[in-house]
Coordinates of C-alpha atoms in Angstrom, one line a residue:
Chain A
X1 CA 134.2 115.5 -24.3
X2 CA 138.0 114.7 -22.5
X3 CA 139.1 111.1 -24.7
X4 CA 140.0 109.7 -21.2
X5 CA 136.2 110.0 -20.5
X6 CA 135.6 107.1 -18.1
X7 CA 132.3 104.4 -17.9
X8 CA 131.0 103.3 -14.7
X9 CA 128.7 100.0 -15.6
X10 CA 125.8 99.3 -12.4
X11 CA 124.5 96.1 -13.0
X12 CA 121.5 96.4 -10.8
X13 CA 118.4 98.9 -10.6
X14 CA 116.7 97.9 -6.6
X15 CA 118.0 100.5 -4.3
X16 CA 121.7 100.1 -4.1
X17 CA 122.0 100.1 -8.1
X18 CA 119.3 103.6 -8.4
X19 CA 121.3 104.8 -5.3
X20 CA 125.0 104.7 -6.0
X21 CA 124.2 106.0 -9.7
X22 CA 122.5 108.9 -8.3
X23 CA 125.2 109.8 -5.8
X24 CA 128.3 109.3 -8.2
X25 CA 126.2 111.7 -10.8
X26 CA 125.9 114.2 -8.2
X27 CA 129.5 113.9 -7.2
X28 CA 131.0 113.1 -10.4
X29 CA 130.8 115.6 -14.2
X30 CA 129.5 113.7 -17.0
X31 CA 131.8 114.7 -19.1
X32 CA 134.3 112.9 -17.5
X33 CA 132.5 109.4 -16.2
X34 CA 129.3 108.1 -18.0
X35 CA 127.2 106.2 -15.9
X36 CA 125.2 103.0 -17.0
X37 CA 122.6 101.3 -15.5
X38 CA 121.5 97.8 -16.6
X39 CA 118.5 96.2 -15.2
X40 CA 114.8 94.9 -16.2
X41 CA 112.3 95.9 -13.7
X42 CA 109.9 98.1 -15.0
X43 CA 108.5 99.4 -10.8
X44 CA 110.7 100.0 -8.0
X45 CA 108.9 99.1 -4.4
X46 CA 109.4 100.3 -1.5
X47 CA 110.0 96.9 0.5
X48 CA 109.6 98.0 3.8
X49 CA 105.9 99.2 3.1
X50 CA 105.4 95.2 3.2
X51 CA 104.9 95.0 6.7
X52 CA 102.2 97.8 6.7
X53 CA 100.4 97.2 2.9
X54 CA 98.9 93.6 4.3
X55 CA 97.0 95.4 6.9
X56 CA 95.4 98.3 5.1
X57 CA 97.3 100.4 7.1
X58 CA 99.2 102.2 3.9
X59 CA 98.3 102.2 0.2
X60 CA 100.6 100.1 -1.6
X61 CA 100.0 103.0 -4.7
X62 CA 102.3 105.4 -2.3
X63 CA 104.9 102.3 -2.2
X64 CA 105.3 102.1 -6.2
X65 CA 107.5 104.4 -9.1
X66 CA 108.4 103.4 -12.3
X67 CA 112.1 102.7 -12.4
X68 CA 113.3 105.1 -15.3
X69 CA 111.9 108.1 -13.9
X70 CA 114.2 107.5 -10.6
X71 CA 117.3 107.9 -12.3
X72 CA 119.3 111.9 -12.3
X73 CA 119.8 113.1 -15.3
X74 CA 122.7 112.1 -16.8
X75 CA 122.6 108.2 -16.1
X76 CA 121.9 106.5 -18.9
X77 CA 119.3 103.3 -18.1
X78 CA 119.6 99.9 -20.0
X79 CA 116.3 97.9 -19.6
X80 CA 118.9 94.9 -19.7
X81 CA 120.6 92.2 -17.5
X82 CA 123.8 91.1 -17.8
X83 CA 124.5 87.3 -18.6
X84 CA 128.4 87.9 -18.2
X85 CA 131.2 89.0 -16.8
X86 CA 134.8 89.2 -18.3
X87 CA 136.9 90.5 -14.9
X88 CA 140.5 90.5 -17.2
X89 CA 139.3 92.1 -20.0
X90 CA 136.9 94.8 -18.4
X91 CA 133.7 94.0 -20.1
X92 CA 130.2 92.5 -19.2
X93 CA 128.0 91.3 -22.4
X94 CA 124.0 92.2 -22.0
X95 CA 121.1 89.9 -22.8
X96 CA 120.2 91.3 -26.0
X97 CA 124.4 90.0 -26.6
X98 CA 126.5 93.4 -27.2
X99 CA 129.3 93.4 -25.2
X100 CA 129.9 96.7 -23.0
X101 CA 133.8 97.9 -21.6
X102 CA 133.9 99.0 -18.6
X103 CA 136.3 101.4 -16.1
X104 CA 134.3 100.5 -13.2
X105 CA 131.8 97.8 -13.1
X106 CA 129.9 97.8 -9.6
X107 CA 127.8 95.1 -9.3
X108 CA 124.3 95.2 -7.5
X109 CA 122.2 92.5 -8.4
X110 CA 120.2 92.2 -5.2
X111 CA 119.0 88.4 -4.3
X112 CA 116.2 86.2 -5.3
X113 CA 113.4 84.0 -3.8
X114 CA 114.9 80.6 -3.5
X115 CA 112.0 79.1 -3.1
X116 CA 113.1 76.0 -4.8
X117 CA 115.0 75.1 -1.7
X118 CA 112.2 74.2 0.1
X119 CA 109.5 71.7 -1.6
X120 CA 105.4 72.8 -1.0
X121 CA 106.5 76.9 -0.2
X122 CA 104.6 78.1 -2.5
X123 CA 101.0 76.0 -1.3
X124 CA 101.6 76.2 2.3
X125 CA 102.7 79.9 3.0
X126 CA 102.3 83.7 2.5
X127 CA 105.1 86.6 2.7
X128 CA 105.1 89.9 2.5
X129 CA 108.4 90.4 0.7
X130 CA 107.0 91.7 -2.4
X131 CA 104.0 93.8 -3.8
X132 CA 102.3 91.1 -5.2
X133 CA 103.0 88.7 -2.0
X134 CA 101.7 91.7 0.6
X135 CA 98.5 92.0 -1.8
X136 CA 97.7 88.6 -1.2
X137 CA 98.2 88.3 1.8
X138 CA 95.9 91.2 2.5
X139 CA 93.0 89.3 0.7
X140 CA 93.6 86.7 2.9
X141 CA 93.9 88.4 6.5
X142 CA 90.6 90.0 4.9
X143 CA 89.1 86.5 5.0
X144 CA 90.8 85.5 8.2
X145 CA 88.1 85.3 11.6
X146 CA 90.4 84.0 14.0
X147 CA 92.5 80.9 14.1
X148 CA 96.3 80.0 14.6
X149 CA 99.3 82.1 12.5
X150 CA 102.9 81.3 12.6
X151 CA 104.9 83.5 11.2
X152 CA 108.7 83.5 11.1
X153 CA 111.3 83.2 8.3
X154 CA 112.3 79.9 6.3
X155 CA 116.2 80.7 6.1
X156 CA 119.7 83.3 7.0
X157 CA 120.0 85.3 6.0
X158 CA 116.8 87.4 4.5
X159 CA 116.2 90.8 3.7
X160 CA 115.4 93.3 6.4
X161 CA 116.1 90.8 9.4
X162 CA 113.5 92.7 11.5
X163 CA 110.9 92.8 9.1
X164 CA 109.4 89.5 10.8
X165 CA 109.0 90.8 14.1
X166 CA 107.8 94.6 12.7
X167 CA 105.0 92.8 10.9
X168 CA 104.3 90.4 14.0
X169 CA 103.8 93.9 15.7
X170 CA 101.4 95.4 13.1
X171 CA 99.4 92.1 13.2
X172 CA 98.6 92.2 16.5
X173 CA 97.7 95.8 15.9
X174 CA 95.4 94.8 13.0
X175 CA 93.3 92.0 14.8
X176 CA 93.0 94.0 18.1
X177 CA 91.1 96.4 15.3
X178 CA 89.3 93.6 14.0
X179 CA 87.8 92.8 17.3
X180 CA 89.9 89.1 16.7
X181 CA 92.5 89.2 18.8
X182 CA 91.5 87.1 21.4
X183 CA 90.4 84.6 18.8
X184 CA 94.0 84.5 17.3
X185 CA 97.1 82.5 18.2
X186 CA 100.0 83.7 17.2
X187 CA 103.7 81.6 17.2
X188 CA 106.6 83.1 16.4
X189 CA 109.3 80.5 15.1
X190 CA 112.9 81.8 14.8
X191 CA 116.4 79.9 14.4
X192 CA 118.4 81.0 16.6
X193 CA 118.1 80.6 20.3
X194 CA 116.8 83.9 20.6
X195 CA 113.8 86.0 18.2
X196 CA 116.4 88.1 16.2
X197 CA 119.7 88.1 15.5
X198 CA 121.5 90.6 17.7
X199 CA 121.3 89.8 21.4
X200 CA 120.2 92.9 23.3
X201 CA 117.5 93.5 20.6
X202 CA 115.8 89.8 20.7
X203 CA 115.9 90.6 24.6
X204 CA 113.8 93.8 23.9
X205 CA 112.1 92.7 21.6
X206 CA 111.1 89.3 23.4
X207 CA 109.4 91.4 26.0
X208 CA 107.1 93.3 23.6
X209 CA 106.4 89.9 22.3
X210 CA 105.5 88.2 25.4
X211 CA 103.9 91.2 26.6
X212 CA 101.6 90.9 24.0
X213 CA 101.4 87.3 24.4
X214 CA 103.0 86.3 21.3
X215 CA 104.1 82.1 21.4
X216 CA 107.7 82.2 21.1
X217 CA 109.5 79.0 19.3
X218 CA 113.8 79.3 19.1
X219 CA 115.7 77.6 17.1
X220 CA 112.7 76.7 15.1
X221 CA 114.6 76.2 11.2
X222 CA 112.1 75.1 9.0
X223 CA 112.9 72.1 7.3
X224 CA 109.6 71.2 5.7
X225 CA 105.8 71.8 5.1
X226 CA 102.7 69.8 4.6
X227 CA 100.4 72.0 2.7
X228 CA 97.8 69.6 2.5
X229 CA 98.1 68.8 6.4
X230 CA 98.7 72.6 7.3
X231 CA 102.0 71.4 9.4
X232 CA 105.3 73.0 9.6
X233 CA 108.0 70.7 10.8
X234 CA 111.7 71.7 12.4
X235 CA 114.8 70.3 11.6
X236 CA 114.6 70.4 15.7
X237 CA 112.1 67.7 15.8
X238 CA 109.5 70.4 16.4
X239 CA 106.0 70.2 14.1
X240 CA 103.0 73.2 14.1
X241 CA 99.9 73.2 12.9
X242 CA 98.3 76.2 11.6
X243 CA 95.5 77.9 9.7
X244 CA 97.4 80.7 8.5
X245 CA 101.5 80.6 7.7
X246 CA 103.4 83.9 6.9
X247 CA 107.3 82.2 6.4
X248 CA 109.8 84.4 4.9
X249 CA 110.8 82.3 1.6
X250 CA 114.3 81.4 1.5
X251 CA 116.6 84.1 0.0
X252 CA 120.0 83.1 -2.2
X253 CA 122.1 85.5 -4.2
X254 CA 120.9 85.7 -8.4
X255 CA 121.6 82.4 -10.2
X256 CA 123.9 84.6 -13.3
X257 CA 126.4 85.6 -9.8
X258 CA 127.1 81.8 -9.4
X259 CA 126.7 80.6 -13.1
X260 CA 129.7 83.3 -13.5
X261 CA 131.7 82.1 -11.0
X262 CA 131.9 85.0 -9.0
X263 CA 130.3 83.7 -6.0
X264 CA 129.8 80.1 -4.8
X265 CA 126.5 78.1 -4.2
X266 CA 124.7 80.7 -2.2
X267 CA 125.3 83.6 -4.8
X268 CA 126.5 86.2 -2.6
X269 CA 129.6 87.8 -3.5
X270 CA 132.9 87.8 -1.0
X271 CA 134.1 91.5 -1.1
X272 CA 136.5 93.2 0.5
X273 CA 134.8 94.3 4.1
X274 CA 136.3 97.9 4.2
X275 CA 136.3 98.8 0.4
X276 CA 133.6 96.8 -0.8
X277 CA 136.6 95.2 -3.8
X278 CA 135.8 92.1 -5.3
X279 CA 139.0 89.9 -4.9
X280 CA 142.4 91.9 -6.6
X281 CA 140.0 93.6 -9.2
X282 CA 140.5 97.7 -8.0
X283 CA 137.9 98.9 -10.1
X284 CA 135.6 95.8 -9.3
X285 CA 132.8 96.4 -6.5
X286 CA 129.7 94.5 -5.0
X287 CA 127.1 96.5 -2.6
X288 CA 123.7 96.0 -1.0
X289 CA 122.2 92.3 -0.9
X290 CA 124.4 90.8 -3.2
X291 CA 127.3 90.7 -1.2
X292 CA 127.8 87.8 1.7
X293 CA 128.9 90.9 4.4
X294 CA 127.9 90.0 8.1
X295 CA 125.6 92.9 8.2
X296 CA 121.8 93.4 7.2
X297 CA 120.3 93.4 4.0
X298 CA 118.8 96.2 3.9
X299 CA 118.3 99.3 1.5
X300 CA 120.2 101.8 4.4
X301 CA 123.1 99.1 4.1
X302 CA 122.8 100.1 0.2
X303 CA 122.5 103.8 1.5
X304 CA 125.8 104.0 3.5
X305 CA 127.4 101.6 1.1
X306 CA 127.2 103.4 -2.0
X307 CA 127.7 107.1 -0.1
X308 CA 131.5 105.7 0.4
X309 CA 131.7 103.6 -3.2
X310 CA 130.3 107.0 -4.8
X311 CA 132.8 109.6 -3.2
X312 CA 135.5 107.0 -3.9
X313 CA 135.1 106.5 -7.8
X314 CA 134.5 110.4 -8.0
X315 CA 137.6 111.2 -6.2
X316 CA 139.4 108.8 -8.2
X317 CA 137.9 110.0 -11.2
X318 CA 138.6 113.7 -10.1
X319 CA 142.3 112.8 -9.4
X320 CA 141.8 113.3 -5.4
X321 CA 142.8 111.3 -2.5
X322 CA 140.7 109.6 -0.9
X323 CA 141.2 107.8 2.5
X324 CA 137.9 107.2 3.8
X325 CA 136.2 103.8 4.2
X326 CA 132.7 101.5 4.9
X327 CA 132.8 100.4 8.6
X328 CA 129.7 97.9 8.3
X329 CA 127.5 101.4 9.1
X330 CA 123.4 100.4 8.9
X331 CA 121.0 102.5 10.3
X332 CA 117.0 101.2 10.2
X333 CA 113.8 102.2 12.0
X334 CA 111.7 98.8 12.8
X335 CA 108.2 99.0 14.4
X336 CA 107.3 97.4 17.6
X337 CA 103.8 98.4 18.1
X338 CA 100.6 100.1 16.6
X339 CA 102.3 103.1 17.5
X340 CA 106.0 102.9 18.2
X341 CA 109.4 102.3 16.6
X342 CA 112.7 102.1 17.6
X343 CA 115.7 103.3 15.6
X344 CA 118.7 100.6 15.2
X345 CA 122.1 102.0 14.7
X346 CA 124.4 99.6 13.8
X347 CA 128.6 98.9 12.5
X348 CA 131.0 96.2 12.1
X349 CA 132.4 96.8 15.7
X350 CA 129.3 98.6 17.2
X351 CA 126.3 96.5 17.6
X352 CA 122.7 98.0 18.2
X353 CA 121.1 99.3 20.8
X354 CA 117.6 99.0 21.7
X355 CA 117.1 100.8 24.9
X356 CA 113.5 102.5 24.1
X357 CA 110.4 102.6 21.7
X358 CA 109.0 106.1 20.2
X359 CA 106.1 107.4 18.7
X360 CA 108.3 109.9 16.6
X361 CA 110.6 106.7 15.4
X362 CA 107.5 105.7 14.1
X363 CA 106.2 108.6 12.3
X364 CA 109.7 108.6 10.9
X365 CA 108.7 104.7 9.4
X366 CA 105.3 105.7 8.8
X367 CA 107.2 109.0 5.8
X368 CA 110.2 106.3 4.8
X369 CA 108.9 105.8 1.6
X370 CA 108.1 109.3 1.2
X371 CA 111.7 110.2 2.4
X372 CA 113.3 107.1 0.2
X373 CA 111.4 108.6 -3.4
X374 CA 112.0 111.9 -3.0
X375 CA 115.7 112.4 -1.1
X376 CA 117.1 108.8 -0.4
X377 CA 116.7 107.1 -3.7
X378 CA 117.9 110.4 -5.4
X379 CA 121.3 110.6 -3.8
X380 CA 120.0 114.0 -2.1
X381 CA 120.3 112.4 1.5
Chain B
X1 CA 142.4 59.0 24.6
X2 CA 142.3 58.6 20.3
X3 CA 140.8 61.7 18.5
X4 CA 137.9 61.5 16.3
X5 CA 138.3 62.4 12.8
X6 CA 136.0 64.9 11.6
X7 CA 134.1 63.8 8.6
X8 CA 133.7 67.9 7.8
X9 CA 135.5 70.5 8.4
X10 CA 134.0 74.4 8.3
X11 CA 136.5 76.8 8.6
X12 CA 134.0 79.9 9.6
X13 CA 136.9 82.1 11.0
X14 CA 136.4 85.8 10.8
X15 CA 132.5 84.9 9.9
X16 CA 129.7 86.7 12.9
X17 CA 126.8 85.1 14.6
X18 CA 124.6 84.0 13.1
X19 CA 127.3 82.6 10.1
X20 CA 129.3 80.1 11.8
X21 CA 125.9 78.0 13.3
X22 CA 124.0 78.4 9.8
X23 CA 127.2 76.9 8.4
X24 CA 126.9 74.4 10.8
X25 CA 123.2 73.8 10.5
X26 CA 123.7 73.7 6.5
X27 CA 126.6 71.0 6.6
X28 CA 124.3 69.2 9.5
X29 CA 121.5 69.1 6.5
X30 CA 123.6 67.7 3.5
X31 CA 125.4 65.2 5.9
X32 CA 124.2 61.6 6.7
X33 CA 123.7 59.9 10.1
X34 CA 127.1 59.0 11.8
X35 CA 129.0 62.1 10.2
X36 CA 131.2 64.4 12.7
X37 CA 131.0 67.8 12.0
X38 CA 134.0 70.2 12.7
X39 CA 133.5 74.2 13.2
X40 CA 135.9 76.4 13.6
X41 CA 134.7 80.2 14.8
X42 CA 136.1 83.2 16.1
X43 CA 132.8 84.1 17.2
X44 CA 131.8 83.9 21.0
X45 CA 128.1 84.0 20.6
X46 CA 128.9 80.6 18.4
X47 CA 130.1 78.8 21.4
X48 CA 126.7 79.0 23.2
X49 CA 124.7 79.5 20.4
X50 CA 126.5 76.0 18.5
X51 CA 126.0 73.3 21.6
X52 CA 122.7 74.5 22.4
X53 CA 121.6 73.7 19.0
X54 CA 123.3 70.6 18.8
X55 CA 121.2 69.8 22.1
X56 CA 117.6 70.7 21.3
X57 CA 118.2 69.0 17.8
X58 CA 119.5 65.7 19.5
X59 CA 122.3 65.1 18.0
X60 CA 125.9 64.6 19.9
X61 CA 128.6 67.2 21.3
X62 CA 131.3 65.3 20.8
X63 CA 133.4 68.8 22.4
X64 CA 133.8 72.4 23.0
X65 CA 137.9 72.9 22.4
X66 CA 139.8 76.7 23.1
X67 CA 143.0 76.5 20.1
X68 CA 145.5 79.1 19.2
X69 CA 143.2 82.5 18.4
X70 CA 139.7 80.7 17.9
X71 CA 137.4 77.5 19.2
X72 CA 136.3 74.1 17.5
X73 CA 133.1 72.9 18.5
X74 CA 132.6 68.8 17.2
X75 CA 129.4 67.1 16.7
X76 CA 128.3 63.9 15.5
X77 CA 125.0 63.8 13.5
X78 CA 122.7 61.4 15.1
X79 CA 119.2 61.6 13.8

């Protein structure tokens, strides 16, 4: 074992965390850089499976492994978090209080639920963000026999921006299979002046929406709810009723990020757009949905992000140059009907296109999680 | 004619759509009646996106000004 051995510490174990350790152990030998994971989930889910799970249409057993058995061998897992950070001195202490160096500290702590940020979320509405939110969900669509949903998203950013829209899609699907379709009313509420973020996709995917005669309600920011009244007011002025409300909770980066000091408020860290640095600190990275990057937070975000961050430390570590760097690339396959997907390519200076739906994009959504156990997550693909 | 001192100023430069209107949105939130709120944005999609919103929320655009390598957009909370 050389005595120059170096420590790579990934504070993190969702997709960008299991990800970047796998890469860097493929690209990297162990007996030069020991890799450490720290994090406490004891499951890793497959989010995007939430927009199918509620409907029956997958089985939410395919969309589950335990977290220890994704890591390569060689990474060494620590069923820990992290409570701090010493930048200067190159160490982070755990919860159980022993204090870890570090050579390269990359730091992948996702974001939470802030559901605190808006009073009466947790009476008035459903999501389908998690496992145990899409369960629930599904034992209430189970009990639903027509009515009005409105489903939309309670803040910006979120997690998987089109996941609103994808399960809108899939919920039309569902009650035209139900035979309740016709006995259903569903409103679509969305911030912006538009249904999704990027311009030429809301246009597209506006005109599936109205197609299917989906009530459309822009700039539509939630501001507050009335469980007991089943109303959903605007800061517009706006106010729905409904029998059935699917809001997106409102996301913020992890409490120990802010308590730190290493991000402000909103707990997503400012990093370095190109090279994914946090402030002057070279050895000092944040990826995936901690960060406060204008792109989406999303696990092929994670993907591309810790591809680059993964070649880069080994190279380092190796002693090679290394020129290359993250140019905002995302690539995600969203679903826009019972049958068809589109595939969205996207990069700091190239946005989207949505030109045309397929029935192979969405047999390529319908094997993600397949593709995200076995190749993805593994730092195969 | 005298101009109006901005009670807030967000300095969203550099930021993309949607960051510069959330911004705005989330200082429009913690503010009280009477405050004038200040953006500045490289973004283009902010200077539709920005007065539209101030519009359907009914509140005031107090302007829409081009400076040196970016745009201000002012508003005055109202309701």
């Amino acid at each position: 074992m050389p005595l120059n051995r170096k420590r790579a510490i990934i504070v993190g174990d969702g997709a960008a965390g299991t990800i970047l350790a796998n890469k860097l152990r493929f690209h990297s030998d162990p007996s030069e850089i020991e890799i450490v994971v720290f994090g406490k989930s004891e499951n890793h889910y497959f989010k995007p499976d939430g927009v199918q799970i509620p409907f029956g249409f997958k089985d939410y057993r395919n969309s589950v492994k335990p977290t220890q058995s994704l890591f390569n061998y060689g990474i060494q897992f620590i069923k820990s978090g992290i409570k701090e950070f010493d930048l200067d001195n190159s160490t982070v202490k755990c919860e159980k209080d022993n204090t870890f160096r570090y050579d390269y500290l990359i730091i992948a702590t996702g974001d939470r639920f802030s559901t605190e940020d808006l009073p009466g979320y947790e009476k008035a509405a459903s999501h389908f963000y998690s496992l145990e939110a899409s369960l629930d969900l599904k034992r209430k669509l189970s009990a639903f026999r027509g009515g009005k949903i409105v489903i939309g998203q309670a803040s910006i950013p979120i997690q998987c921006p089109p996941a609103p829209y994808e399960f809108t899609f899939q919920l039309i699907q569902y009650l035209k299979l139900r035979g309740i379709r016709d006995k259903t009313e569903i409103h679509y509420v969305y911030p912006l002046n538009r249904v999704f973020t990027i311009p030429n996709v809301s246009d597209f995917v506006e005109k599936l929406m109205e197609e299917q005669g989906v009530i459309i309600h822009k700039m539509f920011n939630v501001d507050s709810l009335d469980p007991a009244g089943k109303k959903v007011n605007s800061l517009e002025g706006e106010t729905l009723d409904y029998d059935l409300l699917i809001l997106v909770p409102p996301h913020s980066g992890q409490k120990v990020i802010t308590e730190s000091g290493l991000a402000d408020q909103s707990g997503y860290i400012s990093v370095d757009r190109h090279h994914l640095n946090y402030k002057d600190y070279d050895n000092v990275f944040a990826i995936g949905d901690a960060t406060d990057l204008p792109i989406s937070k999303a696990g092929a975000t994670a993907h591309f992000q810790s591809e680059y961050l993964a070649n880069r430390i080994a190279n380092e570590v190796n002693g090679n140059a290394f020129f290359d760097s993250y140019n905002g690339e995302v690539a995600c396959t969203t679903i826009t009907s019972g049958t068809q997907a589109i595939t969205l390519f996207f990069s700091y200076d190239k946005p989207p296109r949505a030109n045309f739906q397929s029935k192979s994009d969405y047999f390529l959504k319908w094997t993600s999680s397949d593709t995200y156990f076995s190749a993805m997550l593994r730092g195969i693909m | 004619m005298e101009e109006i001192k901005p009670t807030r100023v967000i300095d969203a430069r550099g930021s993309f759509c949607p960051g510069p209107l959330m911004e705005m949105i989330k200082a429009y939130k913690q503010g009280k009646v009477g405050d004038v709120i200040s953006i500045y944005s490289t973004d283009t999609g902010t200077k539709k996106d920005a007065p539209e919103w101030i519009k359907k929320s009914g509140n005031e655009l107090i302007g829409v000004y081009d400076r040196k390598g970016y745009f201000e957009i002012v508003m005055r909370k109202t309701k």
